[in-house]
Amino acid sequence: MSTNKPRVIQDFEKLAKDIQEQIKLTYPNGFSQHLIQFTNKDGKLVSALPFETDEKYYLVRMTTQEAKDIIFADDDYDDDGILKETSKEEFADKYAELDYINDSFDDDDDDFKDEYDDPADDDDDDDDDD
């Protein structure tokens, strides 16, 4: 996070639609597991979803239950709380020029592929050696 960026603390519903869509694309499996906690200016502990653009660092204020409720009520997510493929494709096309979206989206895919190991492949190799 760049320290020169303005920090914006705001509720999800009050964010511009394009920022909401970018957040959905960044967090396609829901928000609740990505919440952080911080102490606000009044000394109260608050939970929020971090999201960074080239211009701003957002802390989207929400509780764990609110995070789940937002996903449940959103037609872009399926019944399991996963961003629908049609919505994911639409948002990916719409925000393809944004490096911070592409970087976070590509990293998730690369990490999965790098860590995936099919145990069936290991069994086939072992059988050939016998």
PDB file of C-alpha atoms in Angstrom:
ATOM      1  CA  MET A   1       0.000   0.000   0.000  1.00  0.00           C
ATOM      2  CA  SER A   2       1.299   3.419  -0.899  1.00  0.00           C
ATOM      3  CA  THR A   3       1.300   5.857   2.000  1.00  0.00           C
ATOM      4  CA  ASN A   4       0.622   8.765  -0.379  1.00  0.00           C
ATOM      5  CA  LYS A   5      -2.804   7.494  -1.362  1.00  0.00           C
ATOM      6  CA  PRO A   6      -5.856   8.888   0.361  1.00  0.00           C
ATOM      7  CA  ARG A   7      -7.614   6.364   2.598  1.00  0.00           C
ATOM      8  CA  VAL A   8     -11.354   6.110   2.130  1.00  0.00           C
ATOM      9  CA  ILE A   9     -13.519   4.412   4.732  1.00  0.00           C
ATOM     10  CA  GLN A  10     -16.993   3.841   3.351  1.00  0.00           C
ATOM     11  CA  ASP A  11     -19.918   1.440   3.380  1.00  0.00           C
ATOM     12  CA  PHE A  12     -20.206  -0.911   0.379  1.00  0.00           C
ATOM     13  CA  GLU A  13     -23.625   0.434  -0.635  1.00  0.00           C
ATOM     14  CA  LYS A  14     -22.282   3.993  -0.819  1.00  0.00           C
ATOM     15  CA  LEU A  15     -19.412   3.124  -3.173  1.00  0.00           C
ATOM     16  CA  ALA A  16     -19.682   3.918  -6.874  1.00  0.00           C
ATOM     17  CA  LYS A  17     -20.970   0.984  -8.935  1.00  0.00           C
ATOM     18  CA  ASP A  18     -17.659   0.608 -10.798  1.00  0.00           C
ATOM     19  CA  ILE A  19     -15.741   0.283  -7.520  1.00  0.00           C
ATOM     20  CA  GLN A  20     -18.268  -2.292  -6.277  1.00  0.00           C
ATOM     21  CA  GLU A  21     -17.789  -4.325  -9.466  1.00  0.00           C
ATOM     22  CA  GLN A  22     -14.007  -4.151  -9.177  1.00  0.00           C
ATOM     23  CA  ILE A  23     -14.253  -5.356  -5.577  1.00  0.00           C
ATOM     24  CA  LYS A  24     -16.429  -8.282  -6.710  1.00  0.00           C
ATOM     25  CA  LEU A  25     -13.846  -9.201  -9.330  1.00  0.00           C
ATOM     26  CA  THR A  26     -11.044  -8.981  -6.757  1.00  0.00           C
ATOM     27  CA  TYR A  27     -12.977 -11.071  -4.212  1.00  0.00           C
ATOM     28  CA  PRO A  28     -14.951 -13.577  -6.341  1.00  0.00           C
ATOM     29  CA  ASN A  29     -15.423 -15.995  -3.419  1.00  0.00           C
ATOM     30  CA  GLY A  30     -16.975 -13.463  -1.068  1.00  0.00           C
ATOM     31  CA  PHE A  31     -15.750 -10.881   1.392  1.00  0.00           C
ATOM     32  CA  SER A  32     -16.081 -12.258   4.920  1.00  0.00           C
ATOM     33  CA  GLN A  33     -12.816 -14.225   4.961  1.00  0.00           C
ATOM     34  CA  HIS A  34     -10.862 -11.119   3.853  1.00  0.00           C
ATOM     35  CA  LEU A  35     -12.025  -8.638   6.492  1.00  0.00           C
ATOM     36  CA  ILE A  36      -9.455  -6.832   8.602  1.00  0.00           C
ATOM     37  CA  GLN A  37      -9.923  -4.993  11.881  1.00  0.00           C
ATOM     38  CA  PHE A  38      -8.673  -1.543  12.797  1.00  0.00           C
ATOM     39  CA  THR A  39      -9.340   1.135  15.372  1.00  0.00           C
ATOM     40  CA  ASN A  40     -11.215   4.118  13.968  1.00  0.00           C
ATOM     41  CA  LYS A  41     -10.682   7.780  14.922  1.00  0.00           C
ATOM     42  CA  ASP A  42     -13.134   7.364  17.818  1.00  0.00           C
ATOM     43  CA  GLY A  43     -11.119   4.469  19.267  1.00  0.00           C
ATOM     44  CA  LYS A  44     -13.681   1.813  18.266  1.00  0.00           C
ATOM     45  CA  LEU A  45     -12.706  -1.487  16.695  1.00  0.00           C
ATOM     46  CA  VAL A  46     -14.102  -1.693  13.150  1.00  0.00           C
ATOM     47  CA  SER A  47     -13.951  -4.431  10.523  1.00  0.00           C
ATOM     48  CA  ALA A  48     -13.537  -3.640   6.852  1.00  0.00           C
ATOM     49  CA  LEU A  49     -12.646  -5.104   3.488  1.00  0.00           C
ATOM     50  CA  PRO A  50      -9.400  -3.672   2.077  1.00  0.00           C
ATOM     51  CA  PHE A  51      -9.351  -2.677  -1.582  1.00  0.00           C
ATOM     52  CA  GLU A  52      -6.702  -0.654  -3.364  1.00  0.00           C
ATOM     53  CA  THR A  53      -6.866   1.193  -6.676  1.00  0.00           C
ATOM     54  CA  ASP A  54      -4.174   3.251  -8.356  1.00  0.00           C
ATOM     55  CA  GLU A  55      -5.619   6.394  -6.753  1.00  0.00           C
ATOM     56  CA  LYS A  56      -7.049   5.331  -3.368  1.00  0.00           C
ATOM     57  CA  TYR A  57      -6.887   2.776  -0.593  1.00  0.00           C
ATOM     58  CA  TYR A  58     -10.393   1.749   0.451  1.00  0.00           C
ATOM     59  CA  LEU A  59     -11.505   0.221   3.706  1.00  0.00           C
ATOM     60  CA  VAL A  60     -15.049  -0.919   3.002  1.00  0.00           C
ATOM     61  CA  ARG A  61     -16.725  -0.946   6.379  1.00  0.00           C
ATOM     62  CA  MET A  62     -18.728  -4.126   7.110  1.00  0.00           C
ATOM     63  CA  THR A  63     -19.174  -6.817   9.734  1.00  0.00           C
ATOM     64  CA  THR A  64     -18.781 -10.488   8.915  1.00  0.00           C
ATOM     65  CA  GLN A  65     -22.570 -10.865   8.835  1.00  0.00           C
ATOM     66  CA  GLU A  66     -22.973  -7.822   6.589  1.00  0.00           C
ATOM     67  CA  ALA A  67     -20.328  -9.264   4.234  1.00  0.00           C
ATOM     68  CA  LYS A  68     -22.322 -12.496   3.990  1.00  0.00           C
ATOM     69  CA  ASP A  69     -25.615 -10.616   3.561  1.00  0.00           C
ATOM     70  CA  ILE A  70     -24.211  -8.478   0.736  1.00  0.00           C
ATOM     71  CA  ILE A  71     -23.130 -11.595  -1.183  1.00  0.00           C
ATOM     72  CA  PHE A  72     -26.402 -13.441  -0.486  1.00  0.00           C
ATOM     73  CA  ALA A  73     -28.505 -10.521  -1.781  1.00  0.00           C
ATOM     74  CA  ASP A  74     -26.329  -9.878  -4.853  1.00  0.00           C
ATOM     75  CA  ASP A  75     -27.496 -11.425  -8.134  1.00  0.00           C
ATOM     76  CA  ASP A  76     -23.896 -11.478  -9.411  1.00  0.00           C
ATOM     77  CA  TYR A  77     -23.143 -14.285  -6.920  1.00  0.00           C
ATOM     78  CA  ASP A  78     -24.545 -17.806  -6.967  1.00  0.00           C
ATOM     79  CA  ASP A  79     -26.188 -19.594  -4.023  1.00  0.00           C
ATOM     80  CA  ASP A  80     -22.756 -20.756  -2.801  1.00  0.00           C
ATOM     81  CA  GLY A  81     -21.432 -17.184  -2.619  1.00  0.00           C
ATOM     82  CA  ILE A  82     -19.221 -17.505  -5.700  1.00  0.00           C
ATOM     83  CA  LEU A  83     -19.180 -14.820  -8.384  1.00  0.00           C
ATOM     84  CA  LYS A  84     -21.084 -16.176 -11.382  1.00  0.00           C
ATOM     85  CA  GLU A  85     -18.934 -16.896 -14.427  1.00  0.00           C
ATOM     86  CA  THR A  86     -21.019 -14.532 -16.583  1.00  0.00           C
ATOM     87  CA  SER A  87     -20.504 -11.678 -14.113  1.00  0.00           C
ATOM     88  CA  LYS A  88     -16.810 -12.501 -13.741  1.00  0.00           C
ATOM     89  CA  GLU A  89     -16.328 -12.381 -17.528  1.00  0.00           C
ATOM     90  CA  GLU A  90     -18.332  -9.155 -17.852  1.00  0.00           C
ATOM     91  CA  PHE A  91     -16.320  -7.404 -15.130  1.00  0.00           C
ATOM     92  CA  ALA A  92     -12.996  -8.792 -16.383  1.00  0.00           C
ATOM     93  CA  ASP A  93     -13.722  -7.416 -19.861  1.00  0.00           C
ATOM     94  CA  LYS A  94     -14.976  -4.112 -18.488  1.00  0.00           C
ATOM     95  CA  TYR A  95     -11.920  -3.508 -16.281  1.00  0.00           C
ATOM     96  CA  ALA A  96      -9.266  -5.266 -18.394  1.00  0.00           C
ATOM     97  CA  GLU A  97      -7.226  -2.073 -18.699  1.00  0.00           C
ATOM     98  CA  LEU A  98      -6.767  -1.732 -14.930  1.00  0.00           C
ATOM     99  CA  ASP A  99      -3.427  -3.201 -13.872  1.00  0.00           C
ATOM    100  CA  TYR A 100      -4.382  -3.544 -10.194  1.00  0.00           C
ATOM    101  CA  ILE A 101      -7.365  -5.714 -11.167  1.00  0.00           C
ATOM    102  CA  ASN A 102      -5.411  -7.835 -13.631  1.00  0.00           C
ATOM    103  CA  ASP A 103      -2.534  -8.361 -11.193  1.00  0.00           C
ATOM    104  CA  SER A 104      -4.735  -9.574  -8.347  1.00  0.00           C
ATOM    105  CA  PHE A 105      -6.906 -11.681 -10.648  1.00  0.00           C
ATOM    106  CA  ASP A 106      -3.949 -13.294 -12.466  1.00  0.00           C
ATOM    107  CA  ASP A 107      -2.024 -13.959  -9.245  1.00  0.00           C
ATOM    108  CA  ASP A 108      -4.886 -15.994  -7.804  1.00  0.00           C
ATOM    109  CA  ASP A 109      -5.013 -18.201 -10.896  1.00  0.00           C
ATOM    110  CA  ASP A 110      -1.234 -18.648 -11.019  1.00  0.00           C
ATOM    111  CA  ASP A 111      -1.011 -19.542  -7.342  1.00  0.00           C
ATOM    112  CA  PHE A 112      -3.652 -22.223  -7.767  1.00  0.00           C
ATOM    113  CA  LYS A 113      -1.951 -23.776 -10.769  1.00  0.00           C
ATOM    114  CA  ASP A 114       1.472 -23.741  -9.097  1.00  0.00           C
ATOM    115  CA  GLU A 115       0.194 -25.413  -5.940  1.00  0.00           C
ATOM    116  CA  TYR A 116      -2.046 -27.998  -7.591  1.00  0.00           C
ATOM    117  CA  ASP A 117      -0.675 -31.501  -7.588  1.00  0.00           C
ATOM    118  CA  ASP A 118      -2.780 -34.348  -8.908  1.00  0.00           C
ATOM    119  CA  PRO A 119      -2.156 -37.442  -6.765  1.00  0.00           C
ATOM    120  CA  ALA A 120      -3.295 -39.634  -9.672  1.00  0.00           C
ATOM    121  CA  ASP A 121      -0.241 -38.481 -11.646  1.00  0.00           C
ATOM    122  CA  ASP A 122       2.050 -39.713  -8.868  1.00  0.00           C
ATOM    123  CA  ASP A 123       0.398 -43.139  -8.805  1.00  0.00           C
ATOM    124  CA  ASP A 124       0.863 -43.576 -12.557  1.00  0.00           C
ATOM    125  CA  ASP A 125       4.569 -42.764 -12.275  1.00  0.00           C
ATOM    126  CA  ASP A 126       5.015 -45.265  -9.453  1.00  0.00           C
ATOM    127  CA  ASP A 127       3.345 -48.057 -11.436  1.00  0.00           C
ATOM    128  CA  ASP A 128       5.713 -47.574 -14.376  1.00  0.00           C
ATOM    129  CA  ASP A 129       8.766 -47.953 -12.134  1.00  0.00           C
ATOM    130  CA  ASP A 130       7.718 -51.375 -10.778  1.00  0.00           C
TER     131      ASP A 130
END
